[in-house]
XYZ file of C-alpha atoms in Angstrom:
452
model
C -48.792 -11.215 -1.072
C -45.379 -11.331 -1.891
C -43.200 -8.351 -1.462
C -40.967 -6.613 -3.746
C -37.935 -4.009 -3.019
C -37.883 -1.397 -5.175
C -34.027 -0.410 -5.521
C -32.436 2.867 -6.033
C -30.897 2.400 -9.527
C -27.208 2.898 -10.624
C -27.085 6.639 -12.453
C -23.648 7.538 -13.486
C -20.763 7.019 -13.269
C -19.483 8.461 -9.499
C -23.083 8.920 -8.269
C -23.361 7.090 -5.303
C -26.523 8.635 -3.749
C -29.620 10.675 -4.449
C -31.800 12.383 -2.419
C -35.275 11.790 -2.409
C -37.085 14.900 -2.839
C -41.009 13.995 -3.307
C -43.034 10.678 -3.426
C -45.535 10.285 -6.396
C -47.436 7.384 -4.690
C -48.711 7.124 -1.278
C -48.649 3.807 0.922
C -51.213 1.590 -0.341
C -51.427 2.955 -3.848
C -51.642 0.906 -6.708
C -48.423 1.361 -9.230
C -48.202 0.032 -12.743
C -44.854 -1.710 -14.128
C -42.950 1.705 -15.592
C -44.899 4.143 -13.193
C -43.227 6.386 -11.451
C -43.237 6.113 -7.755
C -40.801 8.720 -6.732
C -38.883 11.882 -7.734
C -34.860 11.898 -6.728
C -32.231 14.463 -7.163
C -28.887 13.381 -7.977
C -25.411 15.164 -8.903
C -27.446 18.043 -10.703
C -30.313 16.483 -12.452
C -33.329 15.586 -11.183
C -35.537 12.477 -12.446
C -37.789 9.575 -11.560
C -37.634 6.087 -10.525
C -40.363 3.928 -12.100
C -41.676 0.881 -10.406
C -40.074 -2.542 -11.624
C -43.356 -4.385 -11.314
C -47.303 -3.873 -10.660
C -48.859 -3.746 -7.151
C -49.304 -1.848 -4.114
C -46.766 0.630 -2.375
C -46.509 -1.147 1.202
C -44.145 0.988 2.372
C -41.496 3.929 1.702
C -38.444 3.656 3.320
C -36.812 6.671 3.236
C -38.569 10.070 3.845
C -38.761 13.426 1.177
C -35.465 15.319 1.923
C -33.128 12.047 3.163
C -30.623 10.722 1.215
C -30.322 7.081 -0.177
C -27.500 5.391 -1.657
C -27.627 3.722 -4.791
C -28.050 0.212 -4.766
C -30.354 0.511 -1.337
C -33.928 -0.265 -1.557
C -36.205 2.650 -1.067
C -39.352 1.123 -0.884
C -41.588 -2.051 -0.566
C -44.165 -3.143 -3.292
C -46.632 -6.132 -2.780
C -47.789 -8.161 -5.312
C -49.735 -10.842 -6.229
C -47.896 -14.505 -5.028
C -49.052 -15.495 -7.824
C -48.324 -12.856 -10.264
C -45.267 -14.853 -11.697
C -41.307 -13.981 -11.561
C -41.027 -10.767 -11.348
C -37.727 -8.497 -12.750
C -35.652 -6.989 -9.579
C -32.933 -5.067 -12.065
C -33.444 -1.753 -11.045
C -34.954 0.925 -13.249
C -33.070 2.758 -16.158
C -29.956 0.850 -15.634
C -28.187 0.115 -18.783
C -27.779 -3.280 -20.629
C -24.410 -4.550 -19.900
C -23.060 -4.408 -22.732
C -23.577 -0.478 -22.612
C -22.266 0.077 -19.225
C -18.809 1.829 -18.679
C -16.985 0.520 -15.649
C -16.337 3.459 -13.337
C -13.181 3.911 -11.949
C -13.355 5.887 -8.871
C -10.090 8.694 -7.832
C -11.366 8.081 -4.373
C -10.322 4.743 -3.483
C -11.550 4.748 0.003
C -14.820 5.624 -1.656
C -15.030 3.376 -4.013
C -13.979 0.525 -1.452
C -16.521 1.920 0.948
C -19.695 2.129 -1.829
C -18.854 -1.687 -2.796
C -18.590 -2.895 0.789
C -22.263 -1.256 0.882
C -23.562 -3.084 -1.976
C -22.527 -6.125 -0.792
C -23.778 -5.690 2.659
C -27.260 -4.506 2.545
C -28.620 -7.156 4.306
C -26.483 -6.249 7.595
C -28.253 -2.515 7.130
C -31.565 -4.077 7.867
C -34.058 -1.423 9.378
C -30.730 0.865 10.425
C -30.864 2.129 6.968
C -34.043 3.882 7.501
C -34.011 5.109 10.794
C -31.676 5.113 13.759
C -33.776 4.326 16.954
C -30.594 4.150 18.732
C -29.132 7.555 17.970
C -31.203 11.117 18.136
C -30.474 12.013 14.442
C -30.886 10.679 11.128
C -28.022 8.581 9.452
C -28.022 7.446 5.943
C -27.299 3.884 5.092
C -23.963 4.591 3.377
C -22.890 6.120 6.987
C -23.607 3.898 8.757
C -22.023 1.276 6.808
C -18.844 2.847 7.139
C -19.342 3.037 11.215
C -19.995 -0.484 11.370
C -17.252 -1.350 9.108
C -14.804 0.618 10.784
C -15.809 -0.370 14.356
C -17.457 3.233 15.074
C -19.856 3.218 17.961
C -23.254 5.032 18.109
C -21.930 6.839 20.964
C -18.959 8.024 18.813
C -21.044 8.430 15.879
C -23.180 11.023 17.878
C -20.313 13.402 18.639
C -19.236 13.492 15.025
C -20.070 16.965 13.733
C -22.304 17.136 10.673
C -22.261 19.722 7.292
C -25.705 18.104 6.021
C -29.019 19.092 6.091
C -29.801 19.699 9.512
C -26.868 18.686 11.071
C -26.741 15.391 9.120
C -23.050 13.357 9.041
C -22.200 13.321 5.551
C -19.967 11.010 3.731
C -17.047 13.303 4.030
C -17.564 14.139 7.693
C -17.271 10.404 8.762
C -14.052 9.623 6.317
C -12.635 13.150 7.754
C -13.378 12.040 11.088
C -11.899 8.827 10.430
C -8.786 10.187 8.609
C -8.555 12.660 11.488
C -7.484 9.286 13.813
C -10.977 9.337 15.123
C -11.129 13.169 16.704
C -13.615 14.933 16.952
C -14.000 18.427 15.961
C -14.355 21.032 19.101
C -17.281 22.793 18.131
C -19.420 22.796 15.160
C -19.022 24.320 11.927
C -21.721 27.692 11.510
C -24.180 27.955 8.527
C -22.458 30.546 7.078
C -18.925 29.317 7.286
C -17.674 28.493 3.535
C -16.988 24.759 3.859
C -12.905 23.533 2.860
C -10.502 20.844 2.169
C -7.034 19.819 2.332
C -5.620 17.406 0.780
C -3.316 14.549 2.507
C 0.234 12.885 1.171
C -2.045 10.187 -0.142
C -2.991 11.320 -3.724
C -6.501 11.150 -4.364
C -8.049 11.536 -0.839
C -9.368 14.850 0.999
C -8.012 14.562 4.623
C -10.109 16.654 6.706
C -13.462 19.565 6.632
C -11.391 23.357 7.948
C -13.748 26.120 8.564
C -13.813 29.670 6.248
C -13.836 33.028 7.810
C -16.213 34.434 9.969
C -18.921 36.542 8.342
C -19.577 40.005 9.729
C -23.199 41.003 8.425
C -23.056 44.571 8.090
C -25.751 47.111 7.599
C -28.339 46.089 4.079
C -26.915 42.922 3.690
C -29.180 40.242 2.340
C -28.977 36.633 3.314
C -29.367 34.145 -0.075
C -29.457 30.388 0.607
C -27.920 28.832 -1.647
C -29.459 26.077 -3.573
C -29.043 22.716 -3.919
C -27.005 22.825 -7.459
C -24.794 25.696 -6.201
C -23.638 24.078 -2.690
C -22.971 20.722 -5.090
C -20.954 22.898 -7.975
C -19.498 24.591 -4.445
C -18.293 21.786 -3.250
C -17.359 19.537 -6.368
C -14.915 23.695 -7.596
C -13.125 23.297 -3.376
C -12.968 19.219 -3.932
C -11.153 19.470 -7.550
C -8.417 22.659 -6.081
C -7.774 20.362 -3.499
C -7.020 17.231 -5.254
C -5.187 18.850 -8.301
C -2.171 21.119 -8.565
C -3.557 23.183 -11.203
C -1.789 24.979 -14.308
C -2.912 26.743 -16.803
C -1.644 27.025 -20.129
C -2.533 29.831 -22.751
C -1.946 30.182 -26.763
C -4.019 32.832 -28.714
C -5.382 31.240 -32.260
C -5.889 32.867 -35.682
C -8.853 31.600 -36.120
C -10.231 33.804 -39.406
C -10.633 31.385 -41.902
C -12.644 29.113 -39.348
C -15.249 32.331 -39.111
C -15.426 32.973 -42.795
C -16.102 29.286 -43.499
C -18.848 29.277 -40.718
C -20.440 32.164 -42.316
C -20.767 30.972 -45.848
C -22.051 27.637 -44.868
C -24.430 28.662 -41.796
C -27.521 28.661 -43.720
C -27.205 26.388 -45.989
C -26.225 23.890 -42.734
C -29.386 24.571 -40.877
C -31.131 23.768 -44.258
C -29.832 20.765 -45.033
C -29.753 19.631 -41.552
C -32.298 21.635 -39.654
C -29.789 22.403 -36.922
C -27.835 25.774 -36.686
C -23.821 25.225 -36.678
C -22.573 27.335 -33.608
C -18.558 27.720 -32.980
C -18.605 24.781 -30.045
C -19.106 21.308 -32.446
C -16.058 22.874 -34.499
C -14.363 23.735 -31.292
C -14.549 20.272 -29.881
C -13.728 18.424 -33.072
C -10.045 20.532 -32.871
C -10.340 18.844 -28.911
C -11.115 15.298 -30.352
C -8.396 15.473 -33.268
C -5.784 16.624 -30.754
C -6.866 14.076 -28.208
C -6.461 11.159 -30.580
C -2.390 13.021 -31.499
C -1.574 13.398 -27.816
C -4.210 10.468 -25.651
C -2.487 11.048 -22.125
C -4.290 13.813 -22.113
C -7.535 11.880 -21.820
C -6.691 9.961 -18.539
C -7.895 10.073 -15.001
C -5.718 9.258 -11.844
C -6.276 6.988 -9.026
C -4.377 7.189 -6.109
C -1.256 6.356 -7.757
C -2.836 4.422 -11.040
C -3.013 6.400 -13.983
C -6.324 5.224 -16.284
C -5.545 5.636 -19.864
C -9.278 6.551 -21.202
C -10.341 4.438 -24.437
C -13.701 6.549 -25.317
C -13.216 10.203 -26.182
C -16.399 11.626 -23.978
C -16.425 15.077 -24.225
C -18.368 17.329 -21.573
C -18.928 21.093 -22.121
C -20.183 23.228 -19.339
C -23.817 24.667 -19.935
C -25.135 27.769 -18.231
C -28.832 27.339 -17.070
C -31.009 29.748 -16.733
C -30.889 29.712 -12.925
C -27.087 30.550 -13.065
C -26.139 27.515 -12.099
C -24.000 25.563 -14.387
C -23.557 21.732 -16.012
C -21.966 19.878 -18.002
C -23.633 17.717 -20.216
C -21.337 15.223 -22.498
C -21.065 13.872 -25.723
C -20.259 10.244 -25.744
C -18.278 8.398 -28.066
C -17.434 12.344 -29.571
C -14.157 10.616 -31.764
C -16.800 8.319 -33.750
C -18.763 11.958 -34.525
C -18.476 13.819 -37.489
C -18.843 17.420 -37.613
C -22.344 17.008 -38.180
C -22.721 14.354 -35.275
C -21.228 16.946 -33.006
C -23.779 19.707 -34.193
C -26.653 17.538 -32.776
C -25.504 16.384 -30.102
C -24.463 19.521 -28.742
C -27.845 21.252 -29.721
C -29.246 18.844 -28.206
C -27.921 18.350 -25.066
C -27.895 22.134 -24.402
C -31.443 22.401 -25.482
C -32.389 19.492 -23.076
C -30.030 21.218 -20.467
C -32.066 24.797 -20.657
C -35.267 22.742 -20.386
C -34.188 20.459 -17.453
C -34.242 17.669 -19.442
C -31.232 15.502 -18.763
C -30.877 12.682 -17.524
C -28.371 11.137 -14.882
C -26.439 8.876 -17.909
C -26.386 12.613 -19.755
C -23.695 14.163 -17.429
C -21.663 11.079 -16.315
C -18.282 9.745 -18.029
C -16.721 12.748 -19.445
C -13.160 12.552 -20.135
C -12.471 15.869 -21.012
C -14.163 18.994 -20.543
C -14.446 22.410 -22.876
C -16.211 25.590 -21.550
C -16.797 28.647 -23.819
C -16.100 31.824 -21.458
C -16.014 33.559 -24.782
C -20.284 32.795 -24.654
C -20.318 36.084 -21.833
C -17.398 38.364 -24.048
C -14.370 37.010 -21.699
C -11.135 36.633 -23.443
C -9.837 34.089 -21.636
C -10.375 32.156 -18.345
C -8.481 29.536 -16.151
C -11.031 26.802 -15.610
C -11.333 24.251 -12.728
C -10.622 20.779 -13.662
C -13.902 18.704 -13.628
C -12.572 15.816 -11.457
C -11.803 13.175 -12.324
C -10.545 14.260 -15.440
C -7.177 16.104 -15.699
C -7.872 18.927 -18.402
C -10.246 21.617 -19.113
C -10.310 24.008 -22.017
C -11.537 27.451 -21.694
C -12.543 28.888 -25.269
C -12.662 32.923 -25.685
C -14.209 35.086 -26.991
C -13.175 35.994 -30.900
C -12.204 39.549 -31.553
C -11.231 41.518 -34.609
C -7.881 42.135 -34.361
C -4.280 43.813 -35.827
C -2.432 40.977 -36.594
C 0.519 39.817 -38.953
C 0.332 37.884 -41.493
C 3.245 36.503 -42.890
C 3.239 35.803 -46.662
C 5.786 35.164 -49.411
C 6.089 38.532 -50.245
C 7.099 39.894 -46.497
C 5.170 40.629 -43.554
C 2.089 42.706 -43.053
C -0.778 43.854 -41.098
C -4.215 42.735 -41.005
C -7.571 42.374 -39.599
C -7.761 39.041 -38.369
C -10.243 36.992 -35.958
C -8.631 36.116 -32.722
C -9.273 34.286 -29.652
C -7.476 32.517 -26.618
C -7.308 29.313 -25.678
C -7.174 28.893 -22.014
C -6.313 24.904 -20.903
C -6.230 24.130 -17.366
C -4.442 20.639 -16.555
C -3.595 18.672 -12.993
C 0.382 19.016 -12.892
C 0.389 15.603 -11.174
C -0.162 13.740 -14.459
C 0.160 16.682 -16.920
C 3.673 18.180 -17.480
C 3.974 21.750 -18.813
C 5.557 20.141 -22.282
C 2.002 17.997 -22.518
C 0.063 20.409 -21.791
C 1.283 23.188 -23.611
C 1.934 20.652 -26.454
C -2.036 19.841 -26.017
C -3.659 23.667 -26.359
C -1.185 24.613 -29.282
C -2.267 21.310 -31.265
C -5.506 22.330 -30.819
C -4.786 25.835 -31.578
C -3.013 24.655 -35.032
C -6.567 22.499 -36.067
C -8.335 25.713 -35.341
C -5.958 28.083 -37.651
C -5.385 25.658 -40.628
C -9.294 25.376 -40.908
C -10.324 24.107 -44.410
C -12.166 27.074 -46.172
C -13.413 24.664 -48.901
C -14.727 21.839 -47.170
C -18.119 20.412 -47.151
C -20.451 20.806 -44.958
């Protein structure tokens, strides 16, 4: 019988590992090509890997609740010697000429995740289990050890955030960016994890412990979930990395209402798909973009990456309370009407837990509507590794005035703030500011006769 790996497959761009959070198939279970053999959780969305090829499960290699890297086999199928050449590209991964290359901020990290992939072979059976050690170390960490001459010994003292006391990927780089020291004692469960960033730009130096919590009287305990310690620690990572400003304009946005409400119906109609404020919202985003494109960059280390694609992610509220961010690829080849779809569908899909990995990977810029919960205004985190963020308010009748050839008056106008948080590294005050009043001006000098 020969035997098969089954790899983890490439996701997203910046998801290096998943964890693997229940097996569909036992050991010695037939699997169909396309089956699904095993349930993962990534950045946020959860999904399934499907078996490359038909045969029997010979073995798992990594347990429900540990976490594999991607690239790294995660189990053994046996087939057939004779069965024929066999496929080993892993499941769901793009064709190439669909894939985006992903440009890590991290460099360490992205140096580190290709040494992986082009080691494996050194993992061996270390990459499932550590005989040697009296806890569990993914692959991915113990890469790094071995490539940067860390003992098992050493290793053991390392203090771990994970599951169980697990070293993370952060706690070995902090450890190593720390010169190699150890932390005194470890880090409680209910101490709010930080970081700090170093002179390097791009890296997080080191793990510091939050403030002590005094439970008092009635308090209840709430673990959090799996989403919220992710968006937890992706809100500290992003404050850390980027000096954040944010910039605000208010918009006059009346004649973009009216014109939503006389063509509303006859939209859904013609299109079966209701026309919210958010498609018109991020066609002002794309138009600006395309005026002023250095807003649509990412930086690493000290290398600034002028995006091409216009990807446009906009943060969804599930039902949980957790949040995501979906994004619409390729938003600058979209009409209005492209938009409209792909943002009903992607936040329909989003409610129903529906999305796939490829569905919130390589955004460029991000737009949140605080307005959605009657907020006026907001100053958004950056969603690294972009630079910008634009917070949409809520639109109010207002006093307002109106300037017209016959002298000024007052009138009842829609208003609303836009809010546009930007990373002051890359982003000047004139560029930014420049940025939310372009979009601003798209917004006000809406077309009241155009098509739909």
């Amino acid at each position: 019988m020969k035997e098969v790996e089954l790899i983890l497959p490439k996701m997203g761009e910046s998801i290096a590992e998943a964890t693997i959070t229940k097996w569909l198939k036992n050991e010695g279970d037939s699997i169909s090509n396309d089956e699904a053999v095993v349930e993962i959780a990534t950045d946020k969305v959860d999904s399934e890997v499907p078996s490359t090829v038909s045969g029997i499960l010979v073995k798992k290699l990594f347990a429900e609740g540990q976490v594999a890297p991607v690239g790294a086999p995660i189990a053994i199928i046996g087939i057939e010697s004779d069965a024929g050449e066999v496929s080993t590209k892993p499941a769901n991964e793009p064709p190439a000429s669909k894939q985006i290359e992903s440009v890590s901020v991290d460099k360490a990290i992205h140096d580190i995740e290709k040494g992986f992939n082009t080691a494996q072979s050194t993992a061996g059976s270390a990459s499932v289990s550590n005989s040697e050690g009296s806890r569990f170390y993914s692959p991915l960490v113990l890469n790094i050890a071995r490539t940067e001459g860390i003992s098992m010994e050493t290793l053991e003292k390392i203090t771990g955030t994970g599951s169980n006391g697990r070293v993370t990927k952060r706690d070995i780089l902090a450890f190593i960016d720390n010169g190699g020291k150890t932390q005194s004692a470890s880090i409680p469960a209910n101490a709010i994890s930080k970081v700090v960033p170093t002179s390097e730009p791009g890296t997080i130096a080191r793990s510091i412990q939050g403030p002590k919590i005094t439970l008092m009287e009635g308090d209840e305990i709430i673990e959090m979930d799996r989403m919220r310690k992710l968006i937890a620690e992706h809100m500290v990572m992003s404050k850390a990395v980027s000096p954040h400003v944010t910039s605000f304009v208010e918009a006059d946005v009346t004649n973009l209402v009216i014109w939503r409400n006389k063509i509303k119906n006859a939209f859904e109609k013609k299109e079966g798909e209701k026309i919210t404020f958010t498609p018109i919202f991020i066609e002002a985003i794309v138009k600006s973009i395309k005026d002023m494109p250095m807003i649509n960059i990412s930086l690493d280390g000290d290398k600034i990456i002028k995006r091409k694609a216009i990807n446009i992610g906009m943060a969804t509220a599930l039902p949980s309370g957790n949040l995501i961010v979906p994004v619409i690829k390729n938003a600058g080849n979209l009409n209005l009407t492209g938009l409209t779809k792909s943002v009903n569908n992607l936040a329909t899909r989003a409610r129903d837990n529906k999305l796939q990995p490829d569905d919130i990977s390589g955004g460029t810029f991000t737009i949140t509507n605080v307005g959605t919960f009657g907020n006026v205004m907001g100053t958004p985190i950056i969603n690294q590794p972009q630079v910008a963020i634009l917070a949409t308010g809520a639109i109010r009748k207002k006093p307002a005035v109106i300037e017209t050839p016959q002298g000024d008056m007052i009138g009842i106008r829609h208003m609303m703030y836009l809010s546009l948080s930007y990373d002051h590294r890359v982003v000047d005050g004139a560029l930014g500011g420049a940025f939310v009043r372009r979009v601003a001006d798209y917004l006000e000098k809406f077309d009241l006769n155009r098509e739909a």
